[in-house]
Coordinates of C-alpha atoms in Angstrom, one line a residue:
M1 CA -0.5 -15.2 -9.1
V2 CA 2.5 -13.8 -7.7
P3 CA 2.5 -11.0 -5.1
P4 CA 4.0 -7.7 -6.4
H5 CA 7.4 -6.6 -4.9
D6 CA 6.9 -4.8 -1.3
A7 CA 9.3 -1.9 -0.9
D8 CA 8.4 -1.9 2.7
A9 CA 9.6 -5.5 2.8
P10 CA 11.0 -6.2 6.4
Q11 CA 15.1 -6.2 5.9
Q12 CA 17.7 -9.1 6.7
P13 CA 17.1 -9.3 10.5
V14 CA 20.4 -9.0 12.7
S15 CA 20.8 -12.1 14.6
P16 CA 19.1 -12.9 18.0
D17 CA 22.4 -14.0 19.5
T18 CA 24.2 -10.6 18.3
E19 CA 20.7 -9.1 19.6
F20 CA 20.7 -10.2 22.8
R21 CA 24.6 -9.6 23.5
D22 CA 24.6 -6.1 22.3
L23 CA 21.7 -5.8 25.2
N24 CA 23.7 -7.5 27.4
R25 CA 27.1 -5.6 26.8
S26 CA 25.4 -2.0 27.1
G27 CA 23.7 -3.0 30.1
R28 CA 20.1 -3.3 28.8
L29 CA 18.7 -6.2 29.4
V30 CA 16.1 -4.8 32.3
S31 CA 15.3 -1.5 30.3
D32 CA 14.5 -3.8 27.2
Y33 CA 13.3 -6.5 28.7
H34 CA 10.2 -6.1 26.4
R35 CA 12.2 -7.1 23.4
L36 CA 13.4 -10.0 24.8
P37 CA 10.5 -12.2 23.2
G38 CA 11.2 -11.5 20.2
I39 CA 15.1 -12.1 20.4
L40 CA 14.7 -15.1 22.3
S41 CA 12.2 -16.7 20.3
R42 CA 14.4 -16.8 16.9
M43 CA 17.5 -18.1 19.1
E44 CA 18.5 -21.8 18.6
D45 CA 18.4 -24.4 21.9
A46 CA 22.1 -23.5 22.5
E47 CA 21.9 -20.2 22.2
I48 CA 19.5 -20.0 24.6
R49 CA 21.2 -22.1 27.0
R50 CA 24.4 -19.6 26.5
S51 CA 22.0 -16.7 27.3
A52 CA 20.8 -18.2 30.3
P53 CA 23.7 -17.1 32.9
Q54 CA 23.4 -13.4 31.9
L55 CA 19.6 -13.9 32.4
S56 CA 19.9 -15.5 35.5
R57 CA 21.7 -12.1 37.0
I58 CA 18.7 -9.9 36.2
D59 CA 16.9 -8.6 39.6
P60 CA 13.0 -9.3 38.6
D61 CA 11.8 -6.4 41.1
E62 CA 14.3 -4.0 38.7
V63 CA 12.1 -5.8 35.9
R64 CA 8.8 -4.7 37.6
R65 CA 9.8 -1.3 38.2
A66 CA 10.6 -0.7 34.7
H67 CA 8.0 -2.7 33.3
P68 CA 5.2 -3.2 35.6
D69 CA 2.7 -4.7 32.6
I70 CA 5.0 -7.7 32.2
P71 CA 3.3 -10.5 34.1
A72 CA 5.5 -12.4 36.8
V73 CA 5.3 -15.9 37.6
R74 CA 7.1 -17.2 41.4
I75 CA 8.5 -20.5 40.8
A76 CA 10.4 -22.2 43.2
V77 CA 12.6 -25.0 42.7
T78 CA 13.8 -28.2 44.4
G79 CA 15.1 -31.4 43.8
H80 CA 17.6 -34.2 44.6
S81 CA 20.9 -33.0 42.3
T82 CA 22.6 -30.0 41.4
L83 CA 20.3 -27.4 40.1
S84 CA 21.9 -24.3 39.7
A85 CA 21.5 -23.7 35.8
L86 CA 17.8 -24.0 36.1
P87 CA 16.7 -20.4 37.2
G88 CA 18.3 -19.1 34.2
L89 CA 17.0 -21.2 31.6
L90 CA 13.8 -20.8 33.3
T91 CA 14.2 -17.1 33.3
A92 CA 15.4 -17.1 29.7
E93 CA 11.9 -19.7 28.8
L94 CA 9.5 -17.4 30.6
A95 CA 11.1 -14.1 28.7
R96 CA 10.6 -16.0 25.6
H97 CA 6.8 -16.2 26.1
G98 CA 6.7 -12.3 27.5
L99 CA 6.7 -13.1 31.1
L100 CA 9.0 -12.3 34.2
A101 CA 10.2 -15.4 36.3
D102 CA 11.1 -14.7 39.8
T103 CA 12.7 -17.8 41.1
H104 CA 13.4 -19.1 44.2
L105 CA 16.4 -22.0 44.3
S106 CA 16.1 -24.0 47.4
D107 CA 19.9 -25.8 48.9
F108 CA 21.0 -28.8 47.2
D109 CA 19.2 -32.3 48.0
S110 CA 16.5 -30.7 50.1
Y111 CA 13.4 -31.6 48.5
V112 CA 11.8 -34.1 51.5
F113 CA 12.4 -31.0 53.8
D114 CA 11.0 -28.5 51.6
L115 CA 7.5 -30.2 50.7
L116 CA 7.1 -31.5 54.4
T117 CA 7.7 -28.7 56.0
P118 CA 5.1 -25.9 55.5
D119 CA 6.9 -23.2 57.2
S120 CA 10.4 -23.7 54.9
A121 CA 11.2 -21.1 52.6
F122 CA 10.1 -23.0 49.6
Y123 CA 6.5 -22.9 50.9
S124 CA 7.3 -19.0 51.8
A125 CA 8.1 -18.2 48.4
R126 CA 4.1 -18.4 47.8
P127 CA 5.2 -20.1 44.0
D128 CA 2.3 -20.4 40.9
L129 CA 4.9 -23.3 40.1
A130 CA 6.5 -25.3 42.3
L131 CA 9.3 -27.9 40.7
C132 CA 10.4 -30.6 42.5
V133 CA 13.0 -31.6 40.0
L134 CA 13.7 -35.5 40.0
D135 CA 16.6 -37.9 38.6
P136 CA 17.8 -41.4 38.4
T137 CA 20.1 -41.4 41.4
L138 CA 17.4 -40.8 43.3
V139 CA 16.7 -44.0 43.6
F140 CA 20.5 -45.9 42.3
D141 CA 22.5 -43.8 45.5
E142 CA 20.5 -46.1 47.3
V143 CA 20.7 -49.7 46.2
P144 CA 23.4 -51.7 47.8
V145 CA 26.7 -52.8 45.8
P146 CA 26.3 -55.4 44.1
W147 CA 22.6 -54.9 43.6
R148 CA 19.9 -56.9 41.6
V149 CA 16.3 -55.7 39.9
D150 CA 14.8 -56.4 43.5
D151 CA 17.2 -54.3 45.0
V152 CA 16.1 -51.3 42.6
Q153 CA 12.6 -51.7 43.0
A154 CA 12.6 -52.0 47.0
V155 CA 14.0 -48.8 46.2
L156 CA 11.7 -47.7 44.0
D157 CA 8.6 -48.2 45.9
A158 CA 10.0 -46.7 48.7
K159 CA 10.6 -43.6 47.1
L160 CA 7.3 -43.6 45.3
D161 CA 6.0 -44.1 48.7
L162 CA 7.6 -41.3 50.0
L163 CA 6.7 -38.8 47.1
D164 CA 3.2 -39.8 47.4
Q165 CA 2.9 -38.4 51.0
L166 CA 5.0 -35.5 50.2
V167 CA 2.6 -34.5 47.1
S168 CA -0.2 -34.8 49.8
R169 CA 1.5 -32.8 52.5
F170 CA 2.1 -30.3 50.1
T171 CA -1.0 -30.0 48.0
S172 CA -2.7 -29.5 51.5
H173 CA -0.7 -26.8 52.3
S174 CA -0.1 -24.8 49.1
D175 CA -2.1 -23.4 46.2
A176 CA 1.0 -23.7 43.8
T177 CA 0.6 -26.1 40.8
L178 CA 3.5 -29.2 42.0
V179 CA 5.2 -30.2 38.9
L180 CA 7.3 -33.6 39.0
N181 CA 9.0 -35.6 36.3
T182 CA 9.5 -39.0 35.4
L183 CA 12.7 -40.6 35.9
P184 CA 15.4 -41.6 33.1
L185 CA 17.2 -44.8 32.9
P186 CA 20.5 -44.1 31.7
R187 CA 22.4 -46.9 29.9
R188 CA 25.3 -47.1 32.5
F189 CA 22.6 -48.6 35.0
T190 CA 21.5 -50.9 32.7
A191 CA 24.2 -52.2 31.0
Q192 CA 25.7 -53.1 34.6
L193 CA 23.3 -55.9 34.6
L194 CA 25.1 -58.9 31.9
D195 CA 22.2 -60.6 31.3
H196 CA 19.4 -59.5 28.9
R197 CA 16.5 -60.9 31.0
S198 CA 17.2 -58.8 34.1
R199 CA 17.9 -55.5 31.9
A200 CA 14.4 -56.0 30.6
R201 CA 13.0 -56.8 33.9
L202 CA 14.3 -53.8 35.3
G203 CA 13.0 -51.8 32.3
A204 CA 9.6 -52.9 33.2
R205 CA 9.7 -52.1 36.7
W206 CA 11.2 -49.0 35.9
R207 CA 8.6 -48.2 33.4
T208 CA 5.6 -49.0 36.0
A209 CA 7.2 -46.6 38.6
N210 CA 7.0 -43.7 36.1
A211 CA 3.8 -45.0 35.4
R212 CA 3.0 -44.5 38.9
L213 CA 4.4 -41.2 39.0
L214 CA 2.4 -39.9 36.2
E215 CA -1.3 -41.1 37.8
L216 CA -0.1 -38.4 40.5
S217 CA -1.7 -36.0 38.3
D218 CA -4.8 -38.6 38.1
R219 CA -5.2 -38.6 41.9
H220 CA -4.1 -34.5 43.1
P221 CA -5.7 -32.0 40.5
S222 CA -2.6 -29.5 41.5
V223 CA 0.1 -31.9 40.2
V224 CA 1.5 -31.8 36.9
V225 CA 4.3 -34.5 35.9
I226 CA 6.3 -34.2 32.6
D227 CA 7.1 -37.2 30.9
L228 CA 10.7 -37.0 30.3
D229 CA 10.9 -40.2 27.9
P230 CA 9.6 -38.0 24.7
L231 CA 12.0 -35.9 25.0
L232 CA 14.8 -38.5 25.4
A233 CA 13.1 -39.9 22.6
E234 CA 14.3 -36.7 20.2
G235 CA 17.9 -37.7 20.9
V236 CA 18.2 -35.3 24.3
P237 CA 20.9 -37.1 26.6
A238 CA 19.9 -38.4 29.6
A239 CA 22.9 -37.1 31.5
D240 CA 26.7 -36.2 31.2
D241 CA 28.6 -38.3 33.2
R242 CA 31.6 -35.8 34.1
L243 CA 29.4 -33.3 35.4
G244 CA 27.1 -36.2 37.5
T245 CA 30.4 -37.4 38.7
Y246 CA 32.2 -33.9 39.4
T247 CA 29.2 -31.5 40.1
S248 CA 26.5 -33.9 41.0
T249 CA 24.5 -32.7 38.5
H250 CA 22.3 -35.4 37.3
L251 CA 20.6 -34.3 34.1
S252 CA 22.3 -33.4 31.4
P253 CA 22.5 -29.3 30.3
E254 CA 19.9 -30.7 27.5
L255 CA 17.8 -32.2 29.0
T256 CA 17.9 -29.5 32.1
A257 CA 17.0 -27.1 28.8
A258 CA 14.4 -28.9 27.4
Y259 CA 12.7 -29.6 31.1
A260 CA 12.6 -25.7 31.3
R261 CA 10.7 -25.3 28.0
E262 CA 8.3 -27.4 29.1
A263 CA 7.8 -25.4 32.4
G264 CA 8.0 -22.8 30.7
H265 CA 4.5 -23.8 29.1
L266 CA 3.3 -24.6 32.2
A267 CA 4.3 -20.7 33.5
R268 CA 2.5 -19.3 30.5
A269 CA -0.3 -21.4 31.1
V270 CA -1.2 -20.8 34.5
S271 CA -0.3 -16.9 34.0
G272 CA -3.6 -17.0 31.3
R273 CA -1.1 -16.5 28.6
A274 CA -2.0 -20.0 26.1
R275 CA -2.5 -19.0 22.7
K276 CA -6.0 -19.4 21.2
V277 CA -5.9 -19.2 17.6
L278 CA -3.8 -20.8 15.2
A279 CA -3.7 -19.0 11.7
V280 CA -2.1 -21.0 9.1
D281 CA -1.1 -20.3 5.4
L282 CA -2.3 -22.4 2.6
D283 CA 0.4 -22.9 -0.2
G284 CA 3.6 -24.7 0.7
T285 CA 2.4 -25.1 4.5
L286 CA -1.2 -26.9 4.3
W287 CA -0.3 -28.4 0.9
G288 CA 2.6 -28.5 -1.3
G289 CA 2.3 -26.2 -4.9
I290 CA 0.4 -22.9 -5.7
L291 CA -3.1 -23.3 -5.8
G292 CA -3.3 -20.7 -8.2
D293 CA -0.9 -22.1 -10.4
D294 CA -1.6 -25.8 -10.4
G295 CA -5.3 -26.0 -9.8
V296 CA -7.0 -28.0 -7.0
E297 CA -5.9 -31.1 -8.7
G298 CA -2.2 -30.4 -8.6
I299 CA -1.6 -29.3 -5.3
E300 CA 0.4 -31.9 -3.0
V301 CA -1.9 -33.5 -0.2
G302 CA -2.1 -37.1 0.4
D303 CA -0.6 -39.1 -2.4
G304 CA 3.3 -39.5 -2.7
L305 CA 5.8 -38.9 -0.3
R306 CA 5.6 -35.0 0.2
G307 CA 2.0 -35.1 0.0
A308 CA 1.6 -37.5 2.9
A309 CA 3.8 -35.4 5.0
F310 CA 1.3 -32.3 4.5
A311 CA -1.1 -34.7 5.1
A312 CA 0.5 -35.4 8.2
F313 CA 1.0 -32.3 9.1
Q314 CA -2.8 -31.3 8.6
R315 CA -3.6 -34.1 10.7
A316 CA -1.6 -32.5 13.6
V317 CA -3.5 -29.4 12.9
K318 CA -7.0 -31.0 12.9
Q319 CA -6.1 -32.7 16.3
L320 CA -5.2 -29.4 17.7
G321 CA -8.4 -27.9 16.7
S322 CA -10.4 -30.5 18.3
Q323 CA -9.2 -29.7 21.2
G324 CA -10.1 -26.2 21.2
V325 CA -7.9 -24.5 19.5
L326 CA -9.2 -22.1 16.9
L327 CA -8.1 -22.5 13.3
A328 CA -7.9 -19.7 11.0
A329 CA -6.6 -19.8 7.2
V330 CA -5.0 -16.8 6.0
S331 CA -4.0 -17.0 2.3
K332 CA -2.9 -15.1 -0.9
N333 CA -5.5 -17.0 -2.7
D334 CA -9.0 -16.2 -4.8
P335 CA -11.5 -17.5 -2.4
E336 CA -13.3 -19.4 -5.0
P337 CA -10.3 -22.2 -5.5
V338 CA -9.6 -22.2 -2.0
A339 CA -13.0 -23.3 -1.0
E340 CA -13.0 -26.3 -3.9
A341 CA -9.7 -27.3 -2.2
L342 CA -10.9 -27.7 1.4
T343 CA -14.0 -29.4 0.0
G344 CA -12.9 -31.3 -2.9
H345 CA -9.7 -32.7 -2.9
P346 CA -9.6 -36.4 -1.8
G347 CA -6.4 -35.9 -0.2
M348 CA -7.4 -33.3 2.8
V349 CA -7.5 -33.8 6.1
L350 CA -8.9 -30.6 7.1
A351 CA -12.5 -29.4 5.7
E352 CA -13.4 -25.8 5.6
K353 CA -15.9 -26.5 8.8
D354 CA -12.7 -27.1 10.8
F355 CA -11.8 -23.3 10.3
V356 CA -13.2 -20.5 12.3
R357 CA -12.6 -18.5 9.7
V358 CA -10.8 -18.8 6.0
S359 CA -9.7 -15.4 4.6
A360 CA -8.5 -15.8 0.9
N361 CA -7.8 -12.5 -0.7
W362 CA -4.9 -10.7 -1.8
R363 CA -4.4 -8.4 1.5
P364 CA -1.4 -8.8 3.5
K365 CA -1.9 -11.2 5.8
H366 CA -1.0 -8.9 8.9
D367 CA -4.3 -7.2 7.9
N368 CA -6.0 -10.2 7.4
L369 CA -5.1 -11.3 10.9
I370 CA -6.1 -8.1 12.3
H371 CA -9.7 -8.4 10.7
V372 CA -10.1 -12.1 12.2
A373 CA -8.9 -10.7 15.9
E374 CA -11.8 -8.3 15.4
D375 CA -14.4 -10.6 14.0
L376 CA -13.1 -13.3 17.1
N377 CA -13.2 -10.3 19.6
L378 CA -9.7 -11.9 20.8
G379 CA -6.4 -10.3 21.1
L380 CA -3.4 -10.5 18.5
D381 CA -1.4 -11.8 21.3
S382 CA -3.5 -15.1 21.0
F383 CA -2.6 -16.0 17.9
V384 CA 0.1 -18.3 16.7
F385 CA 0.8 -17.9 12.8
V386 CA 2.8 -20.5 10.3
D387 CA 3.7 -19.6 7.1
D388 CA 6.3 -21.4 4.8
S389 CA 7.2 -18.0 2.9
P390 CA 10.3 -15.7 5.3
F391 CA 8.6 -12.8 3.7
E392 CA 5.6 -13.2 5.2
R393 CA 6.6 -14.5 8.6
G394 CA 9.1 -11.4 8.8
L395 CA 6.2 -9.0 8.0
V396 CA 3.8 -10.3 10.5
R397 CA 6.9 -10.4 13.0
R398 CA 7.4 -6.7 12.4
E399 CA 3.8 -5.3 12.1
L400 CA 2.1 -7.7 14.7
P401 CA 5.0 -8.4 17.3
G402 CA 2.2 -9.9 19.8
V403 CA 1.6 -12.6 17.3
A404 CA 3.7 -16.1 17.7
V405 CA 5.0 -16.6 14.5
V406 CA 6.6 -20.1 13.7
D407 CA 9.5 -20.8 11.5
I408 CA 9.0 -23.7 9.1
G409 CA 10.9 -24.1 6.0
A410 CA 10.6 -26.2 2.8
E411 CA 10.0 -30.0 4.2
P412 CA 6.9 -30.7 5.2
A413 CA 7.7 -33.8 7.1
L414 CA 9.5 -31.0 9.6
H415 CA 6.2 -28.7 9.8
T416 CA 4.3 -30.6 12.2
A417 CA 7.5 -30.3 14.7
S418 CA 8.1 -26.8 14.2
L419 CA 4.6 -26.3 15.3
L420 CA 4.5 -28.2 18.4
R421 CA 8.2 -27.9 20.2
D422 CA 6.8 -24.4 22.0
G423 CA 3.5 -25.7 23.5
W424 CA 1.6 -22.7 22.2
F425 CA -1.4 -24.4 23.2
D426 CA -0.8 -25.9 26.1
Q427 CA -2.9 -26.2 29.2
I428 CA -3.3 -27.8 32.7
E429 CA -6.6 -29.4 31.8
L430 CA -9.0 -29.3 29.2
S431 CA -12.4 -28.8 29.8
N432 CA -15.7 -30.6 28.2
E433 CA -16.3 -26.6 26.6
D434 CA -12.6 -26.7 24.6
G435 CA -13.6 -29.6 21.9
Q436 CA -17.1 -27.2 21.1
R437 CA -15.1 -24.2 21.0
T438 CA -14.9 -24.0 17.1
A439 CA -18.5 -24.9 16.6
R440 CA -19.1 -21.8 19.4
Y441 CA -17.1 -19.3 18.0
R442 CA -18.9 -19.6 14.2
E443 CA -22.2 -19.6 15.6
E444 CA -20.7 -16.1 17.0
L445 CA -20.0 -14.8 13.4
D446 CA -23.3 -15.9 12.7
R447 CA -24.8 -13.8 15.2
K448 CA -22.6 -10.7 13.8
D449 CA -24.0 -11.2 10.6
F450 CA -27.7 -11.1 11.8
L451 CA -26.7 -8.3 13.9
A452 CA -25.7 -6.3 10.5
T453 CA -29.6 -6.7 9.7
F454 CA -31.2 -4.6 12.4
S455 CA -30.8 -1.1 12.5
S456 CA -30.3 -0.8 16.5
L457 CA -28.5 -3.1 19.0
Q458 CA -31.7 -3.1 21.1
D459 CA -34.0 -5.0 18.3
Y460 CA -31.0 -7.2 17.8
L461 CA -30.9 -8.3 21.4
E462 CA -34.8 -8.9 21.3
E463 CA -34.7 -10.9 18.4
L464 CA -31.3 -13.0 19.8
H465 CA -33.8 -14.6 22.6
V466 CA -30.5 -14.7 25.0
Q467 CA -31.2 -17.2 28.1
V468 CA -29.1 -17.2 31.4
R469 CA -28.8 -19.3 34.0
L470 CA -26.9 -18.2 37.2
S471 CA -26.2 -21.6 39.4
E472 CA -24.4 -23.1 41.9
A473 CA -21.1 -24.9 40.3
E474 CA -21.0 -28.3 40.0
D475 CA -17.8 -30.6 39.8
K476 CA -18.4 -31.2 36.1
D477 CA -17.7 -27.4 36.0
V478 CA -14.4 -27.1 38.0
P479 CA -11.8 -28.0 34.8
R480 CA -14.1 -24.8 32.7
L481 CA -14.2 -22.3 35.5
S482 CA -10.3 -22.5 36.2
Q483 CA -9.4 -22.3 32.2
L484 CA -11.8 -19.3 32.8
S485 CA -10.0 -17.8 35.4
Q486 CA -6.8 -18.6 33.3
R487 CA -7.7 -17.7 29.8
T488 CA -10.4 -14.6 30.4
N489 CA -8.2 -11.5 30.3
Q490 CA -10.8 -8.8 29.3
F491 CA -13.6 -9.6 31.5
N492 CA -11.9 -10.4 34.2
V493 CA -11.9 -7.5 37.4
T494 CA -9.3 -9.2 39.4
T495 CA -7.8 -11.6 37.1
V496 CA -6.8 -13.7 39.9
R497 CA -5.4 -17.1 38.0
L498 CA -7.0 -20.3 39.7
S499 CA -5.9 -23.6 39.4
P500 CA -8.7 -26.7 39.3
A501 CA -7.9 -27.0 43.2
D502 CA -8.0 -23.6 43.6
V503 CA -11.5 -23.5 42.5
R504 CA -12.5 -26.8 44.2
S505 CA -11.5 -25.4 47.7
R506 CA -13.6 -22.4 46.8
M507 CA -16.5 -24.7 46.2
A508 CA -15.9 -26.7 49.7
A509 CA -15.2 -23.6 52.0
E510 CA -18.1 -23.1 54.1
D511 CA -18.4 -19.3 53.2
T512 CA -17.1 -19.3 49.7
R513 CA -19.4 -20.3 47.1
V514 CA -18.8 -20.5 43.3
L515 CA -21.4 -19.5 40.7
V516 CA -21.3 -20.4 37.1
I517 CA -22.7 -18.7 34.4
R518 CA -24.5 -20.5 31.3
S519 CA -25.9 -18.7 28.1
A520 CA -27.7 -19.8 24.9
D521 CA -29.8 -18.1 22.2
R522 CA -31.4 -18.6 18.8
F523 CA -28.1 -19.7 17.7
G524 CA -27.0 -22.0 19.8
D525 CA -25.8 -23.3 23.5
N526 CA -23.0 -21.2 24.5
G527 CA -22.3 -23.4 27.4
V528 CA -20.4 -22.2 30.3
V529 CA -19.4 -18.2 29.6
G530 CA -18.8 -17.0 33.2
A531 CA -18.3 -17.3 36.7
V532 CA -18.4 -15.5 40.0
F533 CA -16.6 -16.1 43.1
L534 CA -18.4 -15.2 46.2
D535 CA -17.7 -14.9 49.8
C536 CA -20.9 -15.0 51.6
G537 CA -19.4 -15.4 55.2
T538 CA -20.6 -12.0 56.6
D539 CA -23.9 -9.8 56.4
E540 CA -21.5 -8.3 53.6
W541 CA -21.4 -10.4 50.9
H542 CA -18.0 -9.7 48.8
I543 CA -17.7 -10.6 44.9
E544 CA -14.2 -12.0 45.0
N545 CA -14.3 -11.8 41.3
F546 CA -16.5 -11.9 38.2
L547 CA -15.6 -13.4 34.8
L548 CA -17.3 -13.3 31.5
S549 CA -15.8 -15.1 28.1
C550 CA -15.3 -12.3 25.3
R551 CA -17.8 -14.7 23.3
V552 CA -21.0 -13.1 24.9
F553 CA -19.8 -9.2 25.3
S554 CA -22.7 -6.8 24.9
R555 CA -25.7 -8.9 25.8
G556 CA -26.5 -7.8 29.4
I557 CA -25.8 -11.0 30.7
E558 CA -23.6 -9.4 33.4
Q559 CA -26.0 -7.2 34.1
A560 CA -28.9 -9.5 34.5
C561 CA -26.5 -11.7 36.9
V562 CA -25.7 -8.9 39.0
S563 CA -28.7 -8.0 39.3
R564 CA -30.1 -11.3 40.4
L565 CA -27.0 -11.2 42.9
L566 CA -28.0 -8.3 44.7
T567 CA -31.5 -9.2 45.2
H568 CA -30.7 -12.4 46.3
A569 CA -28.1 -11.1 49.1
M570 CA -30.9 -8.8 50.3
A571 CA -33.6 -11.0 50.5
S572 CA -30.5 -13.4 52.4
G573 CA -30.3 -10.5 55.2
A574 CA -27.4 -9.6 53.5
R575 CA -27.2 -5.6 54.0
A576 CA -24.5 -4.9 51.4
V577 CA -22.6 -6.3 48.8
T578 CA -18.9 -5.6 47.7
G579 CA -16.4 -6.2 45.1
A580 CA -13.1 -5.1 43.6
Y581 CA -11.6 -4.0 40.5
R582 CA -7.4 -4.4 39.9
P583 CA -6.3 -2.9 36.5
T584 CA -4.4 -4.8 34.3
A585 CA -3.0 -3.9 30.7
K586 CA -6.1 -6.0 29.3
N587 CA -9.2 -5.1 31.5
G588 CA -9.8 -1.7 31.0
K589 CA -13.4 -2.5 29.4
V590 CA -14.4 -3.6 32.8
A591 CA -13.0 -0.5 34.7
E592 CA -16.8 0.8 35.2
F593 CA -18.5 -2.5 35.7
Y594 CA -19.2 -1.9 38.9
P595 CA -20.4 1.7 38.9
G596 CA -22.6 0.4 36.1
Q597 CA -24.5 -1.7 38.2
G598 CA -24.9 0.8 41.0
F599 CA -22.3 0.5 43.1
S600 CA -20.0 3.4 45.1
V601 CA -16.5 3.5 45.1
S602 CA -15.4 2.9 48.7
A603 CA -11.9 2.9 49.1
E604 CA -8.8 3.5 46.8
D605 CA -5.1 2.4 47.4
G606 CA -3.5 2.8 43.6
V607 CA -4.0 -0.8 43.2
W608 CA -6.9 -1.9 44.1
T609 CA -10.2 0.0 43.6
R610 CA -13.3 -1.2 46.1
F611 CA -16.5 -0.8 45.7
R612 CA -20.0 -1.6 47.7
H613 CA -23.6 -2.0 46.7
D614 CA -25.9 -0.9 49.7
L615 CA -29.1 -2.8 48.2
T616 CA -31.5 0.3 48.6
V617 CA -31.8 0.4 44.8
I618 CA -31.1 -2.6 42.6
A619 CA -31.4 -2.3 38.5
P620 CA -33.7 -4.9 37.4
P621 CA -32.5 -7.6 34.8
P622 CA -32.5 -6.3 31.0
G623 CA -36.2 -7.1 29.5
H624 CA -34.5 -9.2 26.9
I625 CA -32.8 -11.7 28.8
T626 CA -34.5 -15.2 30.2
L627 CA -33.1 -15.5 33.5
T628 CA -33.2 -18.6 35.6
T629 CA -31.0 -19.0 39.2
D630 CA -30.3 -21.8 41.2
F631 CA -28.2 -20.6 44.3
G632 CA -28.4 -23.9 45.8
K633 CA -28.6 -24.3 49.3
H634 CA -25.5 -22.8 50.6
V635 CA -26.3 -19.3 49.5

């Protein structure tokens, strides 16, 4: 069935390069900063590189004043070579994701001083991301002439020992995520060895050194190492010999831009803006052909060259889903043949159970995306939409600008690269909860269907049999707690983002405690759904942050946990418990959280509202919740 012509279909868009140049010429890059994600996301890589110098001149403070709701990410950059092009590229990449880059660039070849000296400007920038950009001249500048493989090995060992010391120093004095990278090995060095056996030994030892670099993130949770080899394997040149010789720029402009793209993905992750839902079209996207015309037996997937390409794309989608990305199908089709195709076609890799929601109907796709977002209780800025139809992509872009739209064409062999190039779902670290996310969201949809059978919310809650456990966090909880702080936007009273290292430091500190909230009910185990970060170093305990997953809203869990926490504080000798709320564009629903639990306003400064509970009257936990607590020996 062919959809009728839509008179409101989006018109042929102006090229993004033209849009950008118009903003720049008219001096509206700051005032129209909110338009940059839509413009930059449609640009080719070369166009983004051309835009970077103009973007580097943007004053972050001016953008903050004009757009106070745009999240800013502080970035400090250091390294061994000339990196003057990187700040502009970072500004472009972050703007593409709706973020503001506030970048400090260190002096040339100052990375040792920067990482070693806690009172350096590098530390003083208080970065969220600290980028230490490494290049091969770090090693080859120090080998003798002539040189042998053993000479290179000696310098490699010395540099890796130095980097290990610098990493330990930096991570012990800063909460930033420190980003390193592997070292490319350009042919201009290997070709100086005339015998292939020596070249092989050099390659083996260089790769061993890069493996040591990559393993730094295993020993230091706040360290990320960007592996440049996959970028080089895609044809990105490692170096530009003229720039290296005349300007000491030892990574090529293309590789620097690709590095900035990867850093942009990390910035999105640490700012809590990683996407959560992948919504995919079916006809022409997950399989070839038109299901309504060709029938289940006639679609292309699995068999034949094109069928194999569609199956490969499905494997990539399923791989993402296995790591916590919620999959939704949004298709203009009748539901029965879609269900038959997903369950009965022998070449299908994805099954109906892999999707948290399959929306097969003839409504506009942007309407279906809205309904899926409502069902999942997630914002549309959590969605990535993939469709082979330019019409559908343009319509979603126009109607739902918060949705990330991935452009794919008619060639299925290129679908996977198009989906993965922007790292929409990248995280610093996954937790044990991620692999179970789809099943838990499906259970949540079952809960909503169950709710529809009751005439009152209270009756529903009574029959839901909610069980909650509030207990001291353990080491195994760290990845999930960091993830909650980074990805939870609605029930997050301060929106302070924490890396795994930040969580561990709070768990280890003498006066700061981390409590984890778990829940379950008649439909299953929800796992870790929230956290309380608590400072109990004085007789006035302070709740640094309270987080709760959107999956478990409106069940009384937060009231139960606060009630038991207040009771425990009073029994432990505290005379009051305080908390604070900092408003953001997304956490308005918790503005009245503390007053609703009996706290009174103690101070306001235009940004923070501070609350205090004197522990004289503590509301009991809701009666429908079975609550157990284990505050541990510390609290």
